[in-house]
């Protein structure tokens, strides 16, 4: 008979303790410890998956064959690029996002376009009829996807053994539970144990598994941080439900870059891949409007142009307000301090609101120059010419620092018909200006950029 015991587990990082503590010694969060009942299993217990494998033997590094794995084509260019070129056999991928953002739609849409693969879709949240209705709405291509509604991990392994699929999808990991632990589905112990068991299954059988996870109110994937450490790849599906754009980001990827970005447009018949986001992220006409600057940003390997909007007005409620949507608020405060100290613009008694159009969140430091240009444009109520694009990082002394991959940024602006491009002076080295149809305006300090923009 297995022994039962009670432990306290941190809901943030998964650290356990024999007694309750107020502050987690691992992650430093307060009041995150919850009580869990666990059972110690016998040492000779068979694996949950029912698959007996030989124990690995130590190998010399020279004897290990490291050929490139043939990746599975997901028939989705955005998803393939974020994964690093496709799905790696035997990998465990976690797709997280807020409820209703479109995680199940993305996965269902993807598997319906893979008729050459046998796919087992395990649903713990929705009925088979609900999945059928969604598939019909997505104008399905493949009807060979196997659907099973199951929440028991042991029964899921039985279905896998009977069907022998090429790809397994579990929607969602919070609904799955194993009989080896006496706690409710979605608890920290259940999520951790089920994920570790599924990882062993994926590695032993070389079968890729897609897990779907929810986001809690703090914005992180529900369950302990150890869940993100177990899986090979963590993809975050994000975007405002009031916007039609959805962003697929790679937070962790053992088989590719974490700087990649996939953009989708939510439509009635599913998610549409956005191959050229620049045309969608720029409003059609902003001529004569102040507080708008066009930035050339890069996320991953793709450059795109985004619209930076700012509103500066006199503070009428006492303390001036500072608000930024899609941009780091602390960095905006730093840029405002540079404008105040180095350039002499008095913004201490002004409300400043900043918005990256389209609901995007941008971390590229090259949009510093467009941000302060939009702020000064709104402050002076003077419009920036609509055919001007820019990129540049701002230093604390007011200098404009060089940015990476400037040729790609210039090429994207030229392709969309922009006439002038403001760039750091140092970046001008090595660029053949004779072949370009766009005028390059090199600037060294913030004051030079403002003279080029506003005369």
Tab-separated table of C-alpha atoms in Angstrom:
chain	number	residue	atom	x	y	z
A	1	UNK	CA	0.000	0.000	0.000
A	2	UNK	CA	1.374	3.402	-0.964
A	3	UNK	CA	2.039	5.827	1.850
A	4	UNK	CA	0.310	9.192	1.937
A	5	UNK	CA	1.904	12.387	3.124
A	6	UNK	CA	1.193	16.108	3.020
A	7	UNK	CA	3.598	18.656	1.613
A	8	UNK	CA	3.319	22.372	0.897
A	9	UNK	CA	4.172	23.442	-2.659
A	10	UNK	CA	4.836	26.954	-3.995
A	11	UNK	CA	2.268	27.679	-6.719
A	12	UNK	CA	4.738	30.017	-8.455
A	13	UNK	CA	7.947	27.980	-8.781
A	14	UNK	CA	7.065	24.462	-7.564
A	15	UNK	CA	9.399	24.443	-4.529
A	16	UNK	CA	8.075	22.100	-1.822
A	17	UNK	CA	8.395	22.240	1.940
A	18	UNK	CA	7.309	19.898	4.766
A	19	UNK	CA	5.574	22.817	6.503
A	20	UNK	CA	3.862	26.051	5.466
A	21	UNK	CA	6.116	29.099	5.079
A	22	UNK	CA	5.052	32.658	4.372
A	23	UNK	CA	7.776	33.609	1.893
A	24	UNK	CA	9.089	31.142	-0.670
A	25	UNK	CA	12.880	30.750	-0.210
A	26	UNK	CA	13.280	29.928	-3.923
A	27	UNK	CA	11.367	32.659	-5.793
A	28	UNK	CA	10.789	35.172	-2.969
A	29	UNK	CA	6.987	35.399	-3.424
A	30	UNK	CA	4.704	35.733	-0.391
A	31	UNK	CA	1.719	33.481	0.483
A	32	UNK	CA	2.156	31.123	-2.492
A	33	UNK	CA	2.383	27.815	-0.588
A	34	UNK	CA	-0.603	25.464	-0.898
A	35	UNK	CA	-1.158	22.062	0.687
A	36	UNK	CA	-0.864	18.953	-1.502
A	37	UNK	CA	-1.450	15.295	-0.631
A	38	UNK	CA	1.070	13.013	-2.333
A	39	UNK	CA	1.669	9.288	-2.252
A	40	UNK	CA	5.035	7.594	-2.371
A	41	UNK	CA	4.946	4.937	-5.071
A	42	UNK	CA	6.679	1.570	-4.751
A	43	UNK	CA	10.149	1.483	-6.235
A	44	UNK	CA	9.334	-1.355	-8.660
A	45	UNK	CA	6.269	0.374	-10.101
A	46	UNK	CA	5.731	-0.051	-13.850
A	47	UNK	CA	5.797	3.173	-15.897
A	48	UNK	CA	2.435	4.890	-16.275
A	49	UNK	CA	2.647	4.755	-20.059
A	50	UNK	CA	2.933	0.959	-19.993
A	51	UNK	CA	5.991	1.138	-22.228
A	52	UNK	CA	9.018	-0.794	-21.031
A	53	UNK	CA	12.311	0.574	-22.341
A	54	UNK	CA	15.887	-0.477	-21.897
A	55	UNK	CA	17.892	1.528	-19.418
A	56	UNK	CA	20.345	3.868	-21.170
A	57	UNK	CA	24.060	3.104	-20.992
A	58	UNK	CA	26.843	5.720	-20.841
A	59	UNK	CA	28.261	6.512	-24.305
A	60	UNK	CA	31.431	8.267	-25.366
A	61	UNK	CA	30.764	11.681	-26.882
A	62	UNK	CA	32.504	10.628	-30.116
A	63	UNK	CA	30.119	7.631	-30.490
A	64	UNK	CA	26.937	9.732	-30.368
A	65	UNK	CA	25.441	10.427	-33.794
A	66	UNK	CA	24.109	13.998	-34.041
A	67	UNK	CA	22.414	14.149	-37.447
A	68	UNK	CA	19.833	16.857	-38.048
A	69	UNK	CA	16.361	15.603	-37.195
A	70	UNK	CA	13.861	15.743	-40.071
A	71	UNK	CA	11.237	18.199	-38.877
A	72	UNK	CA	7.509	17.739	-39.306
A	73	UNK	CA	5.955	20.337	-41.610
A	74	UNK	CA	2.928	21.897	-39.859
A	75	UNK	CA	1.661	23.433	-43.159
A	76	UNK	CA	1.656	26.831	-41.432
A	77	UNK	CA	4.555	29.149	-42.335
A	78	UNK	CA	4.156	31.287	-39.199
A	79	UNK	CA	4.047	28.300	-36.831
A	80	UNK	CA	6.921	26.560	-38.632
A	81	UNK	CA	9.149	29.622	-38.289
A	82	UNK	CA	8.352	30.151	-34.582
A	83	UNK	CA	9.087	26.467	-33.895
A	84	UNK	CA	12.448	26.863	-35.658
A	85	UNK	CA	11.630	25.186	-38.969
A	86	UNK	CA	8.916	22.699	-38.009
A	87	UNK	CA	8.022	20.287	-35.219
A	88	UNK	CA	10.844	18.074	-33.941
A	89	UNK	CA	9.894	14.380	-33.469
A	90	UNK	CA	9.823	13.436	-29.801
A	91	UNK	CA	9.482	17.044	-28.616
A	92	UNK	CA	7.018	18.351	-26.029
A	93	UNK	CA	5.557	21.750	-26.977
A	94	UNK	CA	3.437	23.879	-24.637
A	95	UNK	CA	1.120	26.502	-26.152
A	96	UNK	CA	-0.127	28.990	-23.543
A	97	UNK	CA	-2.580	31.858	-23.733
A	98	UNK	CA	-5.563	33.522	-22.116
A	99	UNK	CA	-8.969	31.789	-22.282
A	100	UNK	CA	-10.735	32.510	-25.554
A	101	UNK	CA	-7.662	33.903	-27.334
A	102	UNK	CA	-7.699	31.150	-29.995
A	103	UNK	CA	-5.291	28.415	-28.811
A	104	UNK	CA	-7.628	25.520	-29.638
A	105	UNK	CA	-8.569	27.185	-32.942
A	106	UNK	CA	-4.893	27.457	-33.924
A	107	UNK	CA	-4.155	23.831	-33.050
A	108	UNK	CA	-7.340	22.453	-34.658
A	109	UNK	CA	-6.739	24.492	-37.806
A	110	UNK	CA	-3.162	23.177	-37.990
A	111	UNK	CA	-4.022	19.480	-37.580
A	112	UNK	CA	-6.789	19.699	-40.181
A	113	UNK	CA	-4.156	20.685	-42.758
A	114	UNK	CA	-2.000	17.606	-42.026
A	115	UNK	CA	-3.880	14.752	-43.755
A	116	UNK	CA	-0.655	12.744	-44.193
A	117	UNK	CA	-0.266	12.290	-40.406
A	118	UNK	CA	-2.338	10.228	-37.977
A	119	UNK	CA	-3.233	12.647	-35.172
A	120	UNK	CA	-4.872	11.908	-31.821
A	121	UNK	CA	-6.663	14.941	-30.333
A	122	UNK	CA	-7.334	14.446	-26.599
A	123	UNK	CA	-9.903	16.937	-25.311
A	124	UNK	CA	-10.449	17.341	-21.601
A	125	UNK	CA	-12.565	20.487	-21.833
A	126	UNK	CA	-14.850	20.205	-24.848
A	127	UNK	CA	-17.123	17.470	-26.172
A	128	UNK	CA	-16.543	15.744	-29.494
A	129	UNK	CA	-19.574	17.575	-30.924
A	130	UNK	CA	-18.094	20.961	-30.017
A	131	UNK	CA	-14.846	20.024	-31.749
A	132	UNK	CA	-16.785	18.881	-34.826
A	133	UNK	CA	-18.627	22.232	-34.982
A	134	UNK	CA	-15.299	24.096	-34.754
A	135	UNK	CA	-13.756	21.943	-37.473
A	136	UNK	CA	-16.731	22.613	-39.792
A	137	UNK	CA	-16.399	26.346	-39.184
A	138	UNK	CA	-12.703	26.193	-40.059
A	139	UNK	CA	-13.557	24.695	-43.485
A	140	UNK	CA	-11.723	21.487	-42.679
A	141	UNK	CA	-9.588	19.596	-45.190
A	142	UNK	CA	-8.739	16.435	-43.261
A	143	UNK	CA	-11.319	14.214	-41.593
A	144	UNK	CA	-8.835	11.579	-40.390
A	145	UNK	CA	-8.021	13.325	-37.074
A	146	UNK	CA	-8.963	11.037	-34.167
A	147	UNK	CA	-10.914	12.701	-31.349
A	148	UNK	CA	-11.212	11.363	-27.820
A	149	UNK	CA	-12.654	13.104	-24.742
A	150	UNK	CA	-10.623	11.876	-21.771
A	151	UNK	CA	-9.094	13.328	-18.587
A	152	UNK	CA	-7.389	10.238	-17.118
A	153	UNK	CA	-3.700	9.981	-18.029
A	154	UNK	CA	-3.760	6.176	-17.793
A	155	UNK	CA	-6.690	5.957	-20.234
A	156	UNK	CA	-4.956	8.405	-22.603
A	157	UNK	CA	-1.986	6.005	-22.785
A	158	UNK	CA	-4.390	3.145	-23.590
A	159	UNK	CA	-5.818	5.153	-26.516
A	160	UNK	CA	-2.302	6.016	-27.713
A	161	UNK	CA	-1.285	2.339	-27.593
A	162	UNK	CA	-4.375	1.302	-29.594
A	163	UNK	CA	-4.102	4.017	-32.284
A	164	UNK	CA	-0.298	4.502	-32.533
A	165	UNK	CA	-0.544	8.173	-33.675
A	166	UNK	CA	2.155	10.320	-35.305
A	167	UNK	CA	1.201	13.380	-33.203
A	168	UNK	CA	-0.661	13.737	-29.893
A	169	UNK	CA	-2.502	16.892	-28.811
A	170	UNK	CA	-3.719	17.373	-25.225
A	171	UNK	CA	-6.229	20.174	-24.625
A	172	UNK	CA	-5.575	21.133	-21.908
A	173	UNK	CA	-2.925	19.950	-19.455
A	174	UNK	CA	-4.859	21.469	-16.520
A	175	UNK	CA	-7.716	18.970	-16.999
A	176	UNK	CA	-5.559	15.808	-17.035
A	177	UNK	CA	-5.021	13.798	-13.837
A	178	UNK	CA	-3.219	10.601	-12.882
A	179	UNK	CA	-4.391	7.997	-10.361
A	180	UNK	CA	-0.981	7.912	-8.701
A	181	UNK	CA	-1.666	11.257	-6.967
A	182	UNK	CA	-4.703	11.968	-4.801
A	183	UNK	CA	-5.347	15.594	-5.652
A	184	UNK	CA	-7.746	17.369	-7.967
A	185	UNK	CA	-6.969	17.969	-11.675
A	186	UNK	CA	-5.161	21.254	-12.255
A	187	UNK	CA	-3.328	21.184	-8.929
A	188	UNK	CA	0.406	21.725	-8.903
A	189	UNK	CA	1.245	18.098	-8.143
A	190	UNK	CA	-1.053	16.781	-10.893
A	191	UNK	CA	0.217	19.197	-13.557
A	192	UNK	CA	3.832	18.451	-12.678
A	193	UNK	CA	3.440	14.665	-12.556
A	194	UNK	CA	1.337	14.439	-15.756
A	195	UNK	CA	3.737	16.676	-17.693
A	196	UNK	CA	6.790	14.688	-16.562
A	197	UNK	CA	5.081	11.421	-17.537
A	198	UNK	CA	4.088	12.776	-20.972
A	199	UNK	CA	7.672	13.981	-21.505
A	200	UNK	CA	9.001	10.478	-20.784
A	201	UNK	CA	6.480	9.037	-23.234
A	202	UNK	CA	7.455	11.551	-25.961
A	203	UNK	CA	11.184	10.849	-25.596
A	204	UNK	CA	10.834	7.051	-25.362
A	205	UNK	CA	8.490	6.666	-28.349
A	206	UNK	CA	9.794	9.594	-30.452
A	207	UNK	CA	6.223	10.925	-30.698
A	208	UNK	CA	5.741	14.734	-30.627
A	209	UNK	CA	3.141	16.027	-28.161
A	210	UNK	CA	1.406	19.418	-28.154
A	211	UNK	CA	0.094	20.605	-24.771
A	212	UNK	CA	-2.328	23.507	-24.390
A	213	UNK	CA	-2.139	25.522	-21.156
A	214	UNK	CA	-4.019	28.454	-19.717
A	215	UNK	CA	-2.743	31.793	-18.437
A	216	UNK	CA	-3.522	32.834	-14.863
A	217	UNK	CA	-4.416	36.376	-13.788
A	218	UNK	CA	-0.730	37.247	-13.218
A	219	UNK	CA	-0.061	36.603	-16.917
A	220	UNK	CA	2.046	33.438	-16.547
A	221	UNK	CA	1.093	29.914	-17.602
A	222	UNK	CA	-1.162	28.330	-14.976
A	223	UNK	CA	0.699	25.741	-12.940
A	224	UNK	CA	4.167	26.010	-11.450
A	225	UNK	CA	7.167	27.379	-13.317
A	226	UNK	CA	8.525	23.837	-13.286
A	227	UNK	CA	5.996	23.029	-16.040
A	228	UNK	CA	7.864	25.406	-18.357
A	229	UNK	CA	11.164	23.762	-17.365
A	230	UNK	CA	9.872	20.279	-18.226
A	231	UNK	CA	8.767	20.977	-21.806
A	232	UNK	CA	11.092	21.536	-24.781
A	233	UNK	CA	9.312	24.554	-26.261
A	234	UNK	CA	6.977	27.187	-24.780
A	235	UNK	CA	4.876	29.204	-27.221
A	236	UNK	CA	2.745	32.090	-26.005
A	237	UNK	CA	-0.362	33.019	-27.993
A	238	UNK	CA	-1.284	36.576	-27.093
A	239	UNK	CA	-3.253	39.582	-28.265
A	240	UNK	CA	-6.151	41.721	-27.160
A	241	UNK	CA	-9.539	40.115	-27.756
A	242	UNK	CA	-10.759	43.495	-29.055
A	243	UNK	CA	-8.092	43.493	-31.781
A	244	UNK	CA	-8.116	41.131	-34.749
A	245	UNK	CA	-4.362	40.434	-34.504
A	246	UNK	CA	-2.864	37.508	-32.599
A	247	UNK	CA	0.850	37.174	-31.847
A	248	UNK	CA	2.580	33.797	-31.446
A	249	UNK	CA	5.836	34.212	-29.493
A	250	UNK	CA	8.501	31.668	-28.587
A	251	UNK	CA	9.448	32.082	-24.903
A	252	UNK	CA	11.625	28.970	-24.706
A	253	UNK	CA	12.841	26.771	-27.559
A	254	UNK	CA	15.452	24.016	-27.319
A	255	UNK	CA	15.371	23.557	-31.097
A	256	UNK	CA	15.367	27.114	-32.428
A	257	UNK	CA	15.462	30.839	-31.738
A	258	UNK	CA	13.319	32.493	-29.071
A	259	UNK	CA	13.241	35.789	-30.994
A	260	UNK	CA	10.763	34.617	-33.633
A	261	UNK	CA	7.287	36.070	-33.985
A	262	UNK	CA	4.218	34.807	-35.838
A	263	UNK	CA	1.319	37.127	-36.656
A	264	UNK	CA	-2.239	35.970	-37.336
A	265	UNK	CA	-5.497	37.718	-38.090
A	266	UNK	CA	-8.607	36.346	-36.359
A	267	UNK	CA	-11.453	35.875	-38.817
A	268	UNK	CA	-14.827	34.146	-38.830
A	269	UNK	CA	-13.386	31.089	-40.577
A	270	UNK	CA	-10.304	30.817	-38.347
A	271	UNK	CA	-6.855	32.357	-38.154
A	272	UNK	CA	-5.248	33.788	-41.285
A	273	UNK	CA	-1.457	34.034	-41.550
A	274	UNK	CA	-0.205	37.609	-41.981
A	275	UNK	CA	2.779	37.351	-44.320
A	276	UNK	CA	3.297	41.144	-44.638
A	277	UNK	CA	2.353	42.718	-41.298
A	278	UNK	CA	3.643	46.192	-42.224
A	279	UNK	CA	0.740	46.955	-44.551
A	280	UNK	CA	-1.801	45.980	-41.878
A	281	UNK	CA	-0.090	47.721	-38.952
A	282	UNK	CA	0.079	51.109	-40.705
A	283	UNK	CA	-3.120	53.156	-40.864
A	284	UNK	CA	-4.080	54.174	-44.377
A	285	UNK	CA	-3.850	57.924	-43.895
A	286	UNK	CA	-2.266	59.943	-41.071
A	287	UNK	CA	-1.264	62.979	-43.127
A	288	UNK	CA	-1.477	66.205	-41.130
A	289	UNK	CA	-1.952	64.399	-37.784
A	290	UNK	CA	0.524	65.189	-35.029
A	291	UNK	CA	1.881	62.617	-32.598
A	292	UNK	CA	2.402	59.849	-35.194
A	293	UNK	CA	5.819	58.441	-36.180
A	294	UNK	CA	6.596	55.348	-38.258
A	295	UNK	CA	9.188	52.979	-36.785
A	296	UNK	CA	11.108	50.225	-38.550
A	297	UNK	CA	11.283	47.397	-36.011
A	298	UNK	CA	12.609	43.844	-36.166
A	299	UNK	CA	11.228	40.840	-34.285
A	300	UNK	CA	13.116	37.635	-34.914
A	301	UNK	CA	14.180	37.565	-38.570
A	302	UNK	CA	11.392	39.706	-39.998
A	303	UNK	CA	11.368	43.502	-40.237
A	304	UNK	CA	8.096	45.400	-40.182
A	305	UNK	CA	6.915	48.967	-39.911
A	306	UNK	CA	4.737	49.983	-36.990
A	307	UNK	CA	2.912	53.149	-36.105
A	308	UNK	CA	3.957	54.871	-32.867
A	309	UNK	CA	1.290	57.204	-31.469
A	310	UNK	CA	1.741	59.749	-28.674
A	311	UNK	CA	-0.506	62.279	-26.973
A	312	UNK	CA	0.946	65.071	-24.816
A	313	UNK	CA	-1.392	67.426	-22.960
A	314	UNK	CA	-1.268	69.697	-19.917
A	315	UNK	CA	-1.834	67.901	-16.619
A	316	UNK	CA	-5.136	69.087	-15.156
A	317	UNK	CA	-5.479	66.520	-12.355
A	318	UNK	CA	-2.401	67.407	-10.319
A	319	UNK	CA	0.263	64.764	-10.825
A	320	UNK	CA	1.135	64.221	-14.508
A	321	UNK	CA	0.113	60.831	-15.885
A	322	UNK	CA	2.450	58.516	-17.777
A	323	UNK	CA	0.910	55.648	-19.713
A	324	UNK	CA	2.371	53.298	-22.351
A	325	UNK	CA	0.585	50.521	-24.272
A	326	UNK	CA	2.834	48.019	-26.036
A	327	UNK	CA	6.022	49.747	-24.833
A	328	UNK	CA	8.020	49.555	-21.597
A	329	UNK	CA	6.795	52.349	-19.303
A	330	UNK	CA	10.153	52.621	-17.499
A	331	UNK	CA	11.960	53.081	-20.803
A	332	UNK	CA	9.473	55.785	-21.795
A	333	UNK	CA	10.170	57.611	-18.513
A	334	UNK	CA	13.898	57.400	-19.269
A	335	UNK	CA	13.363	58.891	-22.744
A	336	UNK	CA	11.288	61.707	-21.241
A	337	UNK	CA	14.135	62.439	-18.808
A	338	UNK	CA	16.594	62.593	-21.750
A	339	UNK	CA	14.312	65.085	-23.535
A	340	UNK	CA	14.064	67.196	-20.377
A	341	UNK	CA	17.770	67.188	-19.517
A	342	UNK	CA	19.586	67.040	-22.866
A	343	UNK	CA	17.227	68.772	-25.282
A	344	UNK	CA	15.485	71.250	-22.986
A	345	UNK	CA	11.818	70.329	-23.597
A	346	UNK	CA	9.751	70.878	-20.463
A	347	UNK	CA	7.461	67.872	-20.108
A	348	UNK	CA	7.407	67.606	-16.300
A	349	UNK	CA	3.902	69.096	-16.048
A	350	UNK	CA	2.483	67.273	-19.084
A	351	UNK	CA	0.461	64.076	-19.372
A	352	UNK	CA	2.152	61.685	-21.810
A	353	UNK	CA	0.292	58.753	-23.370
A	354	UNK	CA	2.031	56.346	-25.746
A	355	UNK	CA	0.492	53.619	-27.888
A	356	UNK	CA	1.921	51.073	-30.326
A	357	UNK	CA	-0.846	50.703	-32.919
A	358	UNK	CA	-2.330	47.286	-33.625
A	359	UNK	CA	-2.032	45.891	-30.084
A	360	UNK	CA	1.621	44.866	-30.533
A	361	UNK	CA	4.188	44.687	-27.730
A	362	UNK	CA	7.601	45.758	-29.027
A	363	UNK	CA	10.931	45.349	-27.205
A	364	UNK	CA	13.215	46.496	-30.033
A	365	UNK	CA	15.416	49.387	-28.752
A	366	UNK	CA	15.445	50.835	-32.299
A	367	UNK	CA	11.999	52.358	-31.759
A	368	UNK	CA	13.380	54.846	-29.190
A	369	UNK	CA	13.807	57.503	-31.891
A	370	UNK	CA	10.236	57.126	-33.255
A	371	UNK	CA	8.868	57.244	-29.683
A	372	UNK	CA	10.476	60.578	-28.783
A	373	UNK	CA	9.685	61.953	-32.257
A	374	UNK	CA	5.995	61.139	-31.776
A	375	UNK	CA	6.063	62.690	-28.272
A	376	UNK	CA	7.612	65.946	-29.530
A	377	UNK	CA	5.309	66.003	-32.546
A	378	UNK	CA	2.293	65.913	-30.235
A	379	UNK	CA	3.862	68.406	-27.805
A	380	UNK	CA	4.472	70.969	-30.563
A	381	UNK	CA	1.315	69.950	-32.490
A	382	UNK	CA	3.445	69.644	-35.634
A	383	UNK	CA	2.908	66.660	-37.935
A	384	UNK	CA	5.769	64.502	-39.198
A	385	UNK	CA	5.781	64.016	-42.960
A	386	UNK	CA	3.935	60.768	-43.781
A	387	UNK	CA	6.730	59.492	-46.058
A	388	UNK	CA	9.376	59.526	-43.284
A	389	UNK	CA	10.445	56.345	-41.455
A	390	UNK	CA	13.085	56.039	-38.715
A	391	UNK	CA	15.038	53.733	-36.418
A	392	UNK	CA	17.559	54.477	-33.677
A	393	UNK	CA	18.394	53.773	-30.042
A	394	UNK	CA	18.650	56.749	-27.672
A	395	UNK	CA	21.479	56.936	-25.131
A	396	UNK	CA	21.330	58.771	-21.806
A	397	UNK	CA	23.490	61.616	-23.121
A	398	UNK	CA	21.107	62.266	-26.017
A	399	UNK	CA	23.197	60.486	-28.670
A	400	UNK	CA	21.576	58.203	-31.247
A	401	UNK	CA	23.217	54.805	-31.041
A	402	UNK	CA	23.512	52.327	-33.941
A	403	UNK	CA	21.013	49.487	-34.346
A	404	UNK	CA	21.427	46.013	-35.851
A	405	UNK	CA	20.403	44.828	-39.337
A	406	UNK	CA	19.844	48.314	-40.708
A	407	UNK	CA	19.778	47.103	-44.343
A	408	UNK	CA	16.667	45.000	-43.689
A	409	UNK	CA	14.936	47.928	-41.978
A	410	UNK	CA	15.726	50.263	-44.888
A	411	UNK	CA	14.633	47.635	-47.422
A	412	UNK	CA	11.232	47.212	-45.754
A	413	UNK	CA	10.645	50.979	-45.719
A	414	UNK	CA	11.707	51.267	-49.368
A	415	UNK	CA	9.411	48.398	-50.361
A	416	UNK	CA	6.413	50.194	-48.846
A	417	UNK	CA	7.152	53.452	-50.669
A	418	UNK	CA	8.764	55.653	-47.988
A	419	UNK	CA	10.934	58.507	-49.310
A	420	UNK	CA	13.194	59.356	-46.297
A	421	UNK	CA	14.752	57.224	-43.577
A	422	UNK	CA	16.350	58.622	-40.402
A	423	UNK	CA	19.100	56.358	-39.117
A	424	UNK	CA	22.095	56.612	-36.725
A	425	UNK	CA	25.155	58.124	-38.393
A	426	UNK	CA	27.352	55.164	-37.476
A	427	UNK	CA	25.004	52.776	-39.346
A	428	UNK	CA	25.703	54.593	-42.620
A	429	UNK	CA	29.090	52.875	-42.908
A	430	UNK	CA	29.128	50.061	-45.454
A	431	UNK	CA	25.746	50.897	-47.039
A	432	UNK	CA	25.722	51.400	-50.816
A	433	UNK	CA	23.436	54.432	-51.128
A	434	UNK	CA	23.649	54.441	-54.958
A	435	UNK	CA	21.332	51.436	-55.304
A	436	UNK	CA	18.703	52.800	-52.897
A	437	UNK	CA	15.675	54.768	-54.032
A	438	UNK	CA	15.048	56.050	-50.495
A	439	UNK	CA	16.895	59.091	-49.073
A	440	UNK	CA	18.980	58.264	-45.988
A	441	UNK	CA	19.261	60.996	-43.330
A	442	UNK	CA	22.083	60.177	-40.860
A	443	UNK	CA	21.691	61.765	-37.408
A	444	UNK	CA	24.132	61.730	-34.493
A	445	UNK	CA	22.197	63.466	-31.715
A	446	UNK	CA	18.560	63.946	-30.817
A	447	UNK	CA	18.712	67.651	-31.753
A	448	UNK	CA	19.836	66.786	-35.296
A	449	UNK	CA	16.906	64.376	-35.683
A	450	UNK	CA	14.419	67.074	-34.606
A	451	UNK	CA	15.919	69.593	-37.031
A	452	UNK	CA	15.614	67.036	-39.842
A	453	UNK	CA	11.989	66.344	-38.921
A	454	UNK	CA	10.633	69.760	-37.973
A	455	UNK	CA	13.136	72.172	-39.577
